[in-house]
Each structure stands twice: as structure tokens, then as C-alpha cells.
Amino acid sequence: MKNPNPLHHFVDNEKFIKRLMLMPAVLVLIGIMIPFLIGVATSLTDKKLYSGNFNFIFLSNYINNFKDPIFLTSLGNTLSYVIMAILMQLPLAILAALLLDIPSRFKGFMRSVLVFPLLIPPIVSSLMWKTMMQPNSGVLNYLLSKVGIAPFPWLTSVDTALFSLVVIDTWVYLPFITIILLSGLQSLPQDILESAQVDGANPIRIFFAIKLRWLKSSILLVLLFRVCDSLKAFELIYSTTRGGPLNASRTLNIMAYEEAFRWSSIGKAMSILFTLWILAYIASTFLMRKWNKSGIE
């Protein structure tokens, strides 16, 4: 009887160990996909929260959604919220990162102050800002009155509610964006900056020709996080305006929540959320491809 080859036995053990190490990832994938597929199937039904009976109506929920003016308003508000958040937060974060990158004796203190909003739960921050933005008793309008500016309606006006929510969102998430961009700036080799300074480049030219190009991958990463976060924003909006006034700040998440727990229409709610998922998937796939290419460049 021949003895088994020890090398063959080792290779078999190695393959078994590799497969065993993959099991947690497979279990996580299964744990994610099962609820996701159940949600997609539910979006094709007329299922109600209080009833176990339902019928498959296939794409009727999606077709009816795009005929619903409230859905179209919510979709527009969602996209507007994302665009406004990016346009407000990205330039401010770049400016803050540049200032924090300048050597200073107060740099450590300023960085500590910067991360303070990250220590507060978003819903607490939202309620705090809601109090500050009260039209009659809020501290923001009080401060504006001291410099001769008329009271601002903030969250109570159709024209300003969405903008005010973006202001709150900026205060909550600006530190996170700034930290990512600051880490990107600090990874820039100093010899490149020194060479540019020796060649006589001014700070503005150094920023656009060197620093901004170096930050390309960090900016794309920030966009990836913030676009997805803004698309699924819920607690900040619901705790301040609940989609009002007059649907001015109603997003797809708020609409889906109300369809599910106010009107008990789980099927329609899931169709709204799956539409939101498609938007997030398209945006994240596009940004991930750009980010991968920026790493190669």
C-alpha cells in the first residue's frame, strides 16, 4: 500500500482553508441578497402592512409612481438635495482642508473643533438646528437682526426649506469630507511643492496645477460617499420638516416611509425604495469607475 503524497495532502488542506475563509463573505452576501430580493418581489405586489394576502401586479407600482405628482416632486427634491449638498459642501471642505494643512500653532485645536459635529448623532444635530432656525425665537434670526437683516423663514417656507436642510446636512457631514481631503493633501510629496516654489509658481497656480490634481481621487471618494448618503437621507429631514411645508422637502425616503407606515402600502413603498436604489447604483457605479481610473492615472 502506497503512502499518500504529503505535498498533495498539504495542497488539499490549503484549498480547504481558503474555502473556509470565504464562508463569512458568502454568508454576508446571502444575508444581504435575501432581504434585497424579498424587497424587489414585494415591490411587484399590492401587499398591505396589516394583511397577509396580496396579488402580484408586476410593474404597476412603478408605472403609477411616475404618474403620481407627489412622487415626481419627491424625486425632484431628492435630486435637488443631492446636487445642493455637493455644491455647498465640496468647495467648503476643500477650503477647510487647505487651511488646516497650513502649519500653525492652533492646527491641533482647530482639528479638534472640526470633528465636534461628528460626535453628535445626526438626529440630535437636526433637532438642535430646528430650534435655532425657529422664525420667531431662533438664535439665527436673532443674530441676523443684530446686523440689520430681516428674519429668514428657514424651515417654514416652501422656498427655503430644502436649502435649510442642506445647511444642516453641511454642518453634520462637512468634517467627514474635510478629513478625507486633508489626508489626501498630506499625502502629497513635499518635494513636488518645493520644486514648484523654486520655479516661481504662486500659491494659486500650485493649488490648481498640483494640489487639486493630486486630490482628484479623494474628491471622487468624497462624491461617492456624499451622493449615496444624500440620496438616502432620512432622519435629518423627518426630524425637522417631515417633508413639509407643502411637500417642499419631501424626498423619496420620506414618501416611502409614509406609504409604508401611514398608508400601510408596503408594495408601493418598496417600489419607491427600489427606484431610489437604482439611482444610488447608477451614481455609485459611475463614480467608482472614475475613482479606479484616477488611481491608475
mmCIF file of C-alpha atoms in Angstrom:
data_model
loop_
_atom_site.group_PDB
_atom_site.id
_atom_site.type_symbol
_atom_site.label_atom_id
_atom_site.label_comp_id
_atom_site.label_asym_id
_atom_site.label_seq_id
_atom_site.Cartn_x
_atom_site.Cartn_y
_atom_site.Cartn_z
ATOM 1 C CA MET A 1 0.000 0.000 0.000
ATOM 2 C CA LYS A 2 1.447 3.356 -1.072
ATOM 3 C CA ASN A 3 1.816 6.226 1.396
ATOM 4 C CA PRO A 4 -0.161 9.347 0.449
ATOM 5 C CA ASN A 5 1.870 12.174 -1.001
ATOM 6 C CA PRO A 6 2.442 14.746 1.829
ATOM 7 C CA LEU A 7 2.591 17.612 -0.672
ATOM 8 C CA HIS A 8 -0.766 16.610 -2.165
ATOM 9 C CA HIS A 9 -2.239 16.475 1.345
ATOM 10 C CA PHE A 10 -0.901 19.993 2.082
ATOM 11 C CA VAL A 11 -2.393 21.383 -1.139
ATOM 12 C CA ASP A 12 -5.779 19.867 -0.289
ATOM 13 C CA ASN A 13 -5.649 21.420 3.195
ATOM 14 C CA GLU A 14 -4.726 24.801 1.724
ATOM 15 C CA LYS A 15 -7.694 24.709 -0.654
ATOM 16 C CA PHE A 16 -9.987 23.732 2.210
ATOM 17 C CA ILE A 17 -8.696 26.599 4.373
ATOM 18 C CA LYS A 18 -9.212 29.110 1.543
ATOM 19 C CA ARG A 19 -12.774 27.904 1.015
ATOM 20 C CA LEU A 20 -13.392 28.018 4.752
ATOM 21 C CA MET A 21 -12.139 31.618 4.934
ATOM 22 C CA LEU A 22 -14.553 32.570 2.147
ATOM 23 C CA MET A 23 -17.554 31.311 4.100
ATOM 24 C CA PRO A 24 -18.097 34.501 6.191
ATOM 25 C CA ALA A 25 -18.153 36.587 2.992
ATOM 26 C CA VAL A 26 -20.597 34.153 1.386
ATOM 27 C CA LEU A 27 -22.852 34.250 4.466
ATOM 28 C CA VAL A 28 -22.798 38.074 4.480
ATOM 29 C CA LEU A 29 -23.648 38.108 0.774
ATOM 30 C CA ILE A 30 -26.559 35.718 1.349
ATOM 31 C CA GLY A 31 -27.718 37.823 4.311
ATOM 32 C CA ILE A 32 -27.751 40.909 2.080
ATOM 33 C CA MET A 33 -29.262 39.370 -1.025
ATOM 34 C CA ILE A 34 -32.192 37.534 0.598
ATOM 35 C CA PRO A 35 -33.855 40.697 2.075
ATOM 36 C CA PHE A 36 -32.993 42.600 -1.116
ATOM 37 C CA LEU A 37 -34.706 40.041 -3.348
ATOM 38 C CA ILE A 38 -37.694 39.851 -0.996
ATOM 39 C CA GLY A 39 -37.960 43.640 -1.213
ATOM 40 C CA VAL A 40 -37.830 43.582 -5.018
ATOM 41 C CA ALA A 41 -40.526 40.871 -5.103
ATOM 42 C CA THR A 42 -42.674 42.884 -2.651
ATOM 43 C CA SER A 43 -42.431 45.942 -4.922
ATOM 44 C CA LEU A 44 -44.231 43.887 -7.593
ATOM 45 C CA THR A 45 -47.260 43.293 -5.349
ATOM 46 C CA ASP A 46 -50.111 45.225 -3.743
ATOM 47 C CA LYS A 47 -49.151 43.972 -0.275
ATOM 48 C CA LYS A 48 -50.554 45.868 2.719
ATOM 49 C CA LEU A 49 -48.947 46.144 6.136
ATOM 50 C CA TYR A 50 -51.985 44.796 8.000
ATOM 51 C CA SER A 51 -52.784 41.907 5.641
ATOM 52 C CA GLY A 52 -51.006 38.730 4.653
ATOM 53 C CA ASN A 53 -52.905 38.479 1.379
ATOM 54 C CA PHE A 54 -51.516 40.115 -1.732
ATOM 55 C CA ASN A 55 -51.537 39.904 -5.517
ATOM 56 C CA PHE A 56 -48.706 40.238 -7.985
ATOM 57 C CA ILE A 57 -49.270 43.357 -10.063
ATOM 58 C CA PHE A 58 -45.787 43.335 -11.618
ATOM 59 C CA LEU A 59 -44.720 46.860 -12.755
ATOM 60 C CA SER A 60 -47.980 48.628 -11.891
ATOM 61 C CA ASN A 61 -46.487 50.269 -8.791
ATOM 62 C CA TYR A 62 -43.622 51.724 -10.818
ATOM 63 C CA ILE A 63 -45.892 52.932 -13.617
ATOM 64 C CA ASN A 64 -48.305 54.532 -11.143
ATOM 65 C CA ASN A 65 -45.411 56.168 -9.301
ATOM 66 C CA PHE A 66 -44.304 58.048 -12.394
ATOM 67 C CA LYS A 67 -47.890 59.203 -12.914
ATOM 68 C CA ASP A 68 -48.082 60.494 -9.322
ATOM 69 C CA PRO A 69 -47.267 64.229 -8.978
ATOM 70 C CA ILE A 70 -46.150 63.726 -5.366
ATOM 71 C CA PHE A 71 -43.672 61.040 -6.461
ATOM 72 C CA LEU A 72 -42.289 63.308 -9.179
ATOM 73 C CA THR A 73 -41.988 66.135 -6.656
ATOM 74 C CA SER A 74 -40.206 63.814 -4.221
ATOM 75 C CA LEU A 75 -37.858 62.622 -6.955
ATOM 76 C CA GLY A 76 -37.039 66.213 -7.894
ATOM 77 C CA ASN A 77 -36.463 67.141 -4.250
ATOM 78 C CA THR A 78 -34.179 64.137 -3.780
ATOM 79 C CA LEU A 79 -32.017 65.039 -6.768
ATOM 80 C CA SER A 80 -32.010 68.727 -5.803
ATOM 81 C CA TYR A 81 -30.949 67.830 -2.262
ATOM 82 C CA VAL A 82 -28.004 65.786 -3.563
ATOM 83 C CA ILE A 83 -26.849 68.462 -6.015
ATOM 84 C CA MET A 84 -27.170 71.299 -3.487
ATOM 85 C CA ALA A 85 -25.328 69.310 -0.826
ATOM 86 C CA ILE A 86 -22.406 68.558 -3.152
ATOM 87 C CA LEU A 87 -22.183 72.135 -4.471
ATOM 88 C CA MET A 88 -22.191 73.545 -0.947
ATOM 89 C CA GLN A 89 -20.028 71.015 0.855
ATOM 90 C CA LEU A 90 -17.243 70.189 -1.596
ATOM 91 C CA PRO A 91 -15.843 73.749 -2.031
ATOM 92 C CA LEU A 92 -16.112 74.379 1.729
ATOM 93 C CA ALA A 93 -14.348 71.099 2.501
ATOM 94 C CA ILE A 94 -11.515 71.861 0.060
ATOM 95 C CA LEU A 95 -11.089 75.322 1.620
ATOM 96 C CA ALA A 96 -11.130 73.885 5.156
ATOM 97 C CA ALA A 97 -8.600 71.190 4.222
ATOM 98 C CA LEU A 98 -6.269 73.797 2.703
ATOM 99 C CA LEU A 99 -6.481 75.965 5.832
ATOM 100 C CA LEU A 100 -5.856 73.017 8.150
ATOM 101 C CA ASP A 101 -2.875 71.970 6.048
ATOM 102 C CA ILE A 102 -1.102 75.274 6.762
ATOM 103 C CA PRO A 103 1.426 74.930 9.616
ATOM 104 C CA SER A 104 0.097 76.754 12.681
ATOM 105 C CA ARG A 105 0.287 76.525 16.450
ATOM 106 C CA PHE A 106 -3.536 76.295 16.525
ATOM 107 C CA LYS A 107 -3.729 73.462 13.978
ATOM 108 C CA GLY A 108 -4.313 70.772 16.611
ATOM 109 C CA PHE A 109 -7.038 72.803 18.306
ATOM 110 C CA MET A 110 -8.785 73.577 15.011
ATOM 111 C CA ARG A 111 -8.795 69.906 14.049
ATOM 112 C CA SER A 112 -10.371 69.037 17.396
ATOM 113 C CA VAL A 113 -13.087 71.640 16.817
ATOM 114 C CA LEU A 114 -13.633 70.345 13.291
ATOM 115 C CA VAL A 115 -14.556 66.821 14.395
ATOM 116 C CA PHE A 116 -17.004 68.038 17.050
ATOM 117 C CA PRO A 117 -20.140 67.635 14.823
ATOM 118 C CA LEU A 118 -19.145 64.012 14.169
ATOM 119 C CA LEU A 119 -19.546 63.282 17.889
ATOM 120 C CA ILE A 120 -23.221 64.304 17.875
ATOM 121 C CA PRO A 121 -25.868 61.906 16.496
ATOM 122 C CA PRO A 122 -27.398 63.344 13.293
ATOM 123 C CA ILE A 123 -30.925 63.373 14.743
ATOM 124 C CA VAL A 124 -29.720 65.382 17.756
ATOM 125 C CA SER A 125 -27.982 67.821 15.423
ATOM 126 C CA SER A 126 -31.187 68.123 13.388
ATOM 127 C CA LEU A 127 -33.324 68.942 16.439
ATOM 128 C CA MET A 128 -30.711 71.416 17.654
ATOM 129 C CA TRP A 129 -30.706 73.237 14.317
ATOM 130 C CA LYS A 130 -34.504 73.104 14.147
ATOM 131 C CA THR A 131 -34.610 75.029 17.425
ATOM 132 C CA MET A 132 -32.003 77.502 16.190
ATOM 133 C CA MET A 133 -33.952 78.063 12.957
ATOM 134 C CA GLN A 134 -37.286 78.902 14.612
ATOM 135 C CA PRO A 135 -38.540 82.047 12.810
ATOM 136 C CA ASN A 136 -39.547 83.963 15.956
ATOM 137 C CA SER A 137 -37.462 82.560 18.784
ATOM 138 C CA GLY A 138 -34.482 81.021 16.977
ATOM 139 C CA VAL A 139 -30.981 82.254 17.684
ATOM 140 C CA LEU A 140 -30.093 82.507 13.975
ATOM 141 C CA ASN A 141 -32.750 85.125 13.243
ATOM 142 C CA TYR A 142 -31.790 86.918 16.457
ATOM 143 C CA LEU A 143 -28.208 87.195 15.231
ATOM 144 C CA LEU A 144 -29.400 88.338 11.797
ATOM 145 C CA SER A 145 -31.498 91.082 13.413
ATOM 146 C CA LYS A 146 -28.400 92.387 15.192
ATOM 147 C CA VAL A 147 -26.759 93.147 11.839
ATOM 148 C CA GLY A 148 -29.898 94.623 10.294
ATOM 149 C CA ILE A 149 -31.024 91.601 8.244
ATOM 150 C CA ALA A 150 -34.718 90.686 8.120
ATOM 151 C CA PRO A 151 -35.764 87.352 9.679
ATOM 152 C CA PHE A 152 -35.205 84.352 7.409
ATOM 153 C CA PRO A 153 -38.021 81.760 7.162
ATOM 154 C CA TRP A 154 -35.576 78.802 7.146
ATOM 155 C CA LEU A 155 -37.581 75.558 7.545
ATOM 156 C CA THR A 156 -41.034 77.164 7.456
ATOM 157 C CA SER A 157 -41.068 78.401 3.852
ATOM 158 C CA VAL A 158 -41.588 76.427 0.660
ATOM 159 C CA ASP A 159 -38.772 78.372 -0.984
ATOM 160 C CA THR A 160 -36.151 77.896 1.740
ATOM 161 C CA ALA A 161 -36.917 74.577 3.473
ATOM 162 C CA LEU A 162 -34.762 72.387 1.236
ATOM 163 C CA PHE A 163 -31.876 74.862 1.344
ATOM 164 C CA SER A 164 -32.081 74.988 5.140
ATOM 165 C CA LEU A 165 -31.902 71.192 5.321
ATOM 166 C CA VAL A 166 -28.765 71.268 3.166
ATOM 167 C CA VAL A 167 -27.256 73.795 5.594
ATOM 168 C CA ILE A 168 -27.866 71.362 8.463
ATOM 169 C CA ASP A 169 -26.520 68.478 6.395
ATOM 170 C CA THR A 170 -23.391 70.522 5.662
ATOM 171 C CA TRP A 171 -22.753 71.190 9.352
ATOM 172 C CA VAL A 172 -23.152 67.494 10.161
ATOM 173 C CA TYR A 173 -21.038 65.979 7.363
ATOM 174 C CA LEU A 174 -18.528 68.693 6.416
ATOM 175 C CA PRO A 175 -15.951 67.423 8.972
ATOM 176 C CA PHE A 176 -16.034 63.944 7.445
ATOM 177 C CA ILE A 177 -15.394 65.312 3.947
ATOM 178 C CA THR A 178 -12.659 67.636 5.195
ATOM 179 C CA ILE A 179 -10.804 64.812 6.956
ATOM 180 C CA ILE A 180 -10.718 62.748 3.736
ATOM 181 C CA LEU A 181 -9.457 65.703 1.676
ATOM 182 C CA LEU A 182 -6.943 66.696 4.353
ATOM 183 C CA SER A 183 -5.489 63.191 4.378
ATOM 184 C CA GLY A 184 -5.176 63.430 0.589
ATOM 185 C CA LEU A 185 -3.363 66.757 0.850
ATOM 186 C CA GLN A 186 -0.962 65.444 3.446
ATOM 187 C CA SER A 187 -0.031 62.510 1.211
ATOM 188 C CA LEU A 188 1.282 64.964 -1.407
ATOM 189 C CA PRO A 189 5.110 64.670 -1.567
ATOM 190 C CA GLN A 190 6.751 67.834 -0.296
ATOM 191 C CA ASP A 191 9.490 67.758 -2.928
ATOM 192 C CA ILE A 192 6.852 68.423 -5.622
ATOM 193 C CA LEU A 193 5.693 71.554 -3.794
ATOM 194 C CA GLU A 194 9.248 72.689 -3.157
ATOM 195 C CA SER A 195 10.134 72.256 -6.834
ATOM 196 C CA ALA A 196 7.110 74.319 -7.862
ATOM 197 C CA GLN A 197 8.029 77.067 -5.410
ATOM 198 C CA VAL A 198 11.621 77.126 -6.681
ATOM 199 C CA ASP A 199 10.269 77.507 -10.226
ATOM 200 C CA GLY A 200 8.385 80.592 -9.055
ATOM 201 C CA ALA A 201 4.819 79.233 -9.025
ATOM 202 C CA ASN A 202 2.420 81.280 -6.890
ATOM 203 C CA PRO A 203 0.014 79.647 -4.373
ATOM 204 C CA ILE A 204 -2.960 79.858 -6.747
ATOM 205 C CA ARG A 205 -1.078 78.118 -9.549
ATOM 206 C CA ILE A 206 0.230 75.491 -7.104
ATOM 207 C CA PHE A 207 -3.337 74.796 -5.960
ATOM 208 C CA PHE A 208 -4.842 74.323 -9.434
ATOM 209 C CA ALA A 209 -1.853 72.653 -11.120
ATOM 210 C CA ILE A 210 -0.685 70.397 -8.284
ATOM 211 C CA LYS A 211 -2.908 70.148 -5.209
ATOM 212 C CA LEU A 212 -6.273 69.948 -6.978
ATOM 213 C CA ARG A 213 -4.992 67.339 -9.429
ATOM 214 C CA TRP A 214 -3.497 65.354 -6.562
ATOM 215 C CA LEU A 215 -6.858 65.463 -4.752
ATOM 216 C CA LYS A 216 -8.774 64.027 -7.720
ATOM 217 C CA SER A 217 -9.101 60.523 -6.258
ATOM 218 C CA SER A 218 -10.002 61.917 -2.808
ATOM 219 C CA ILE A 219 -12.658 64.187 -4.326
ATOM 220 C CA LEU A 220 -14.181 61.247 -6.221
ATOM 221 C CA LEU A 221 -14.224 59.229 -2.997
ATOM 222 C CA VAL A 222 -15.958 62.111 -1.213
ATOM 223 C CA LEU A 223 -18.506 62.351 -4.015
ATOM 224 C CA LEU A 224 -19.154 58.612 -3.788
ATOM 225 C CA PHE A 225 -19.877 58.795 -0.055
ATOM 226 C CA ARG A 226 -21.862 62.002 -0.095
ATOM 227 C CA VAL A 227 -24.023 61.218 -3.144
ATOM 228 C CA CYS A 228 -25.073 57.889 -1.621
ATOM 229 C CA ASP A 229 -25.565 59.423 1.852
ATOM 230 C CA SER A 230 -27.616 62.320 0.474
ATOM 231 C CA LEU A 231 -29.821 60.013 -1.596
ATOM 232 C CA LYS A 232 -30.751 58.014 1.495
ATOM 233 C CA ALA A 233 -31.051 60.971 3.901
ATOM 234 C CA PHE A 234 -33.995 60.393 6.202
ATOM 235 C CA GLU A 235 -33.572 61.169 9.915
ATOM 236 C CA LEU A 236 -32.330 64.711 9.299
ATOM 237 C CA ILE A 237 -35.330 65.560 7.103
ATOM 238 C CA TYR A 238 -38.001 63.689 9.044
ATOM 239 C CA SER A 239 -36.983 65.117 12.421
ATOM 240 C CA THR A 240 -37.105 68.711 11.146
ATOM 241 C CA THR A 241 -39.741 69.163 8.429
ATOM 242 C CA ARG A 242 -41.282 65.681 7.850
ATOM 243 C CA GLY A 243 -41.311 66.555 4.169
ATOM 244 C CA GLY A 244 -43.070 69.889 4.545
ATOM 245 C CA PRO A 245 -44.118 72.560 4.159
ATOM 246 C CA LEU A 246 -46.413 71.556 1.278
ATOM 247 C CA ASN A 247 -44.089 68.750 0.120
ATOM 248 C CA ALA A 248 -41.242 71.235 -0.369
ATOM 249 C CA SER A 249 -38.755 68.908 1.337
ATOM 250 C CA ARG A 250 -40.444 65.566 0.705
ATOM 251 C CA THR A 251 -37.862 63.122 -0.651
ATOM 252 C CA LEU A 252 -38.262 59.544 -1.853
ATOM 253 C CA ASN A 253 -37.249 58.191 1.557
ATOM 254 C CA ILE A 254 -39.882 60.283 3.340
ATOM 255 C CA MET A 255 -42.528 59.270 0.818
ATOM 256 C CA ALA A 256 -41.656 55.574 1.147
ATOM 257 C CA TYR A 257 -41.833 55.789 4.948
ATOM 258 C CA GLU A 258 -45.276 57.384 4.834
ATOM 259 C CA GLU A 259 -46.553 54.917 2.246
ATOM 260 C CA ALA A 260 -45.436 52.026 4.464
ATOM 261 C CA PHE A 261 -46.358 53.198 7.962
ATOM 262 C CA ARG A 262 -49.045 55.805 7.356
ATOM 263 C CA TRP A 263 -50.931 54.297 4.433
ATOM 264 C CA SER A 264 -49.814 50.649 5.042
ATOM 265 C CA SER A 265 -48.885 50.213 1.371
ATOM 266 C CA ILE A 266 -45.739 48.088 1.644
ATOM 267 C CA GLY A 267 -45.704 47.193 -2.054
ATOM 268 C CA LYS A 268 -45.726 50.817 -3.186
ATOM 269 C CA ALA A 269 -43.179 51.797 -0.542
ATOM 270 C CA MET A 270 -40.776 49.119 -1.749
ATOM 271 C CA SER A 271 -41.181 50.255 -5.355
ATOM 272 C CA ILE A 272 -40.184 53.783 -4.293
ATOM 273 C CA LEU A 273 -37.167 52.493 -2.368
ATOM 274 C CA PHE A 274 -36.070 50.294 -5.243
ATOM 275 C CA THR A 275 -36.245 53.313 -7.562
ATOM 276 C CA LEU A 276 -34.003 55.107 -5.075
ATOM 277 C CA TRP A 277 -31.655 52.115 -5.071
ATOM 278 C CA ILE A 278 -31.386 52.265 -8.870
ATOM 279 C CA LEU A 279 -30.372 55.940 -8.647
ATOM 280 C CA ALA A 280 -27.753 55.141 -5.999
ATOM 281 C CA TYR A 281 -26.449 52.185 -8.012
ATOM 282 C CA ILE A 282 -26.044 54.247 -11.195
ATOM 283 C CA ALA A 283 -24.291 57.092 -9.357
ATOM 284 C CA SER A 284 -22.003 54.825 -7.318
ATOM 285 C CA THR A 285 -21.034 52.692 -10.337
ATOM 286 C CA PHE A 286 -20.124 55.795 -12.351
ATOM 287 C CA LEU A 287 -18.090 57.294 -9.510
ATOM 288 C CA MET A 288 -16.355 54.000 -8.690
ATOM 289 C CA ARG A 289 -15.199 53.654 -12.302
ATOM 290 C CA LYS A 290 -13.885 57.224 -12.281
ATOM 291 C CA TRP A 291 -12.170 56.584 -8.943
ATOM 292 C CA ASN A 292 -10.488 53.404 -10.220
ATOM 293 C CA LYS A 293 -9.251 55.235 -13.309
ATOM 294 C CA SER A 294 -7.921 58.100 -11.186
ATOM 295 C CA GLY A 295 -5.843 55.592 -9.227
ATOM 296 C CA ILE A 296 -4.320 54.297 -12.465
ATOM 297 C CA GLU A 297 -3.565 57.792 -13.679
#
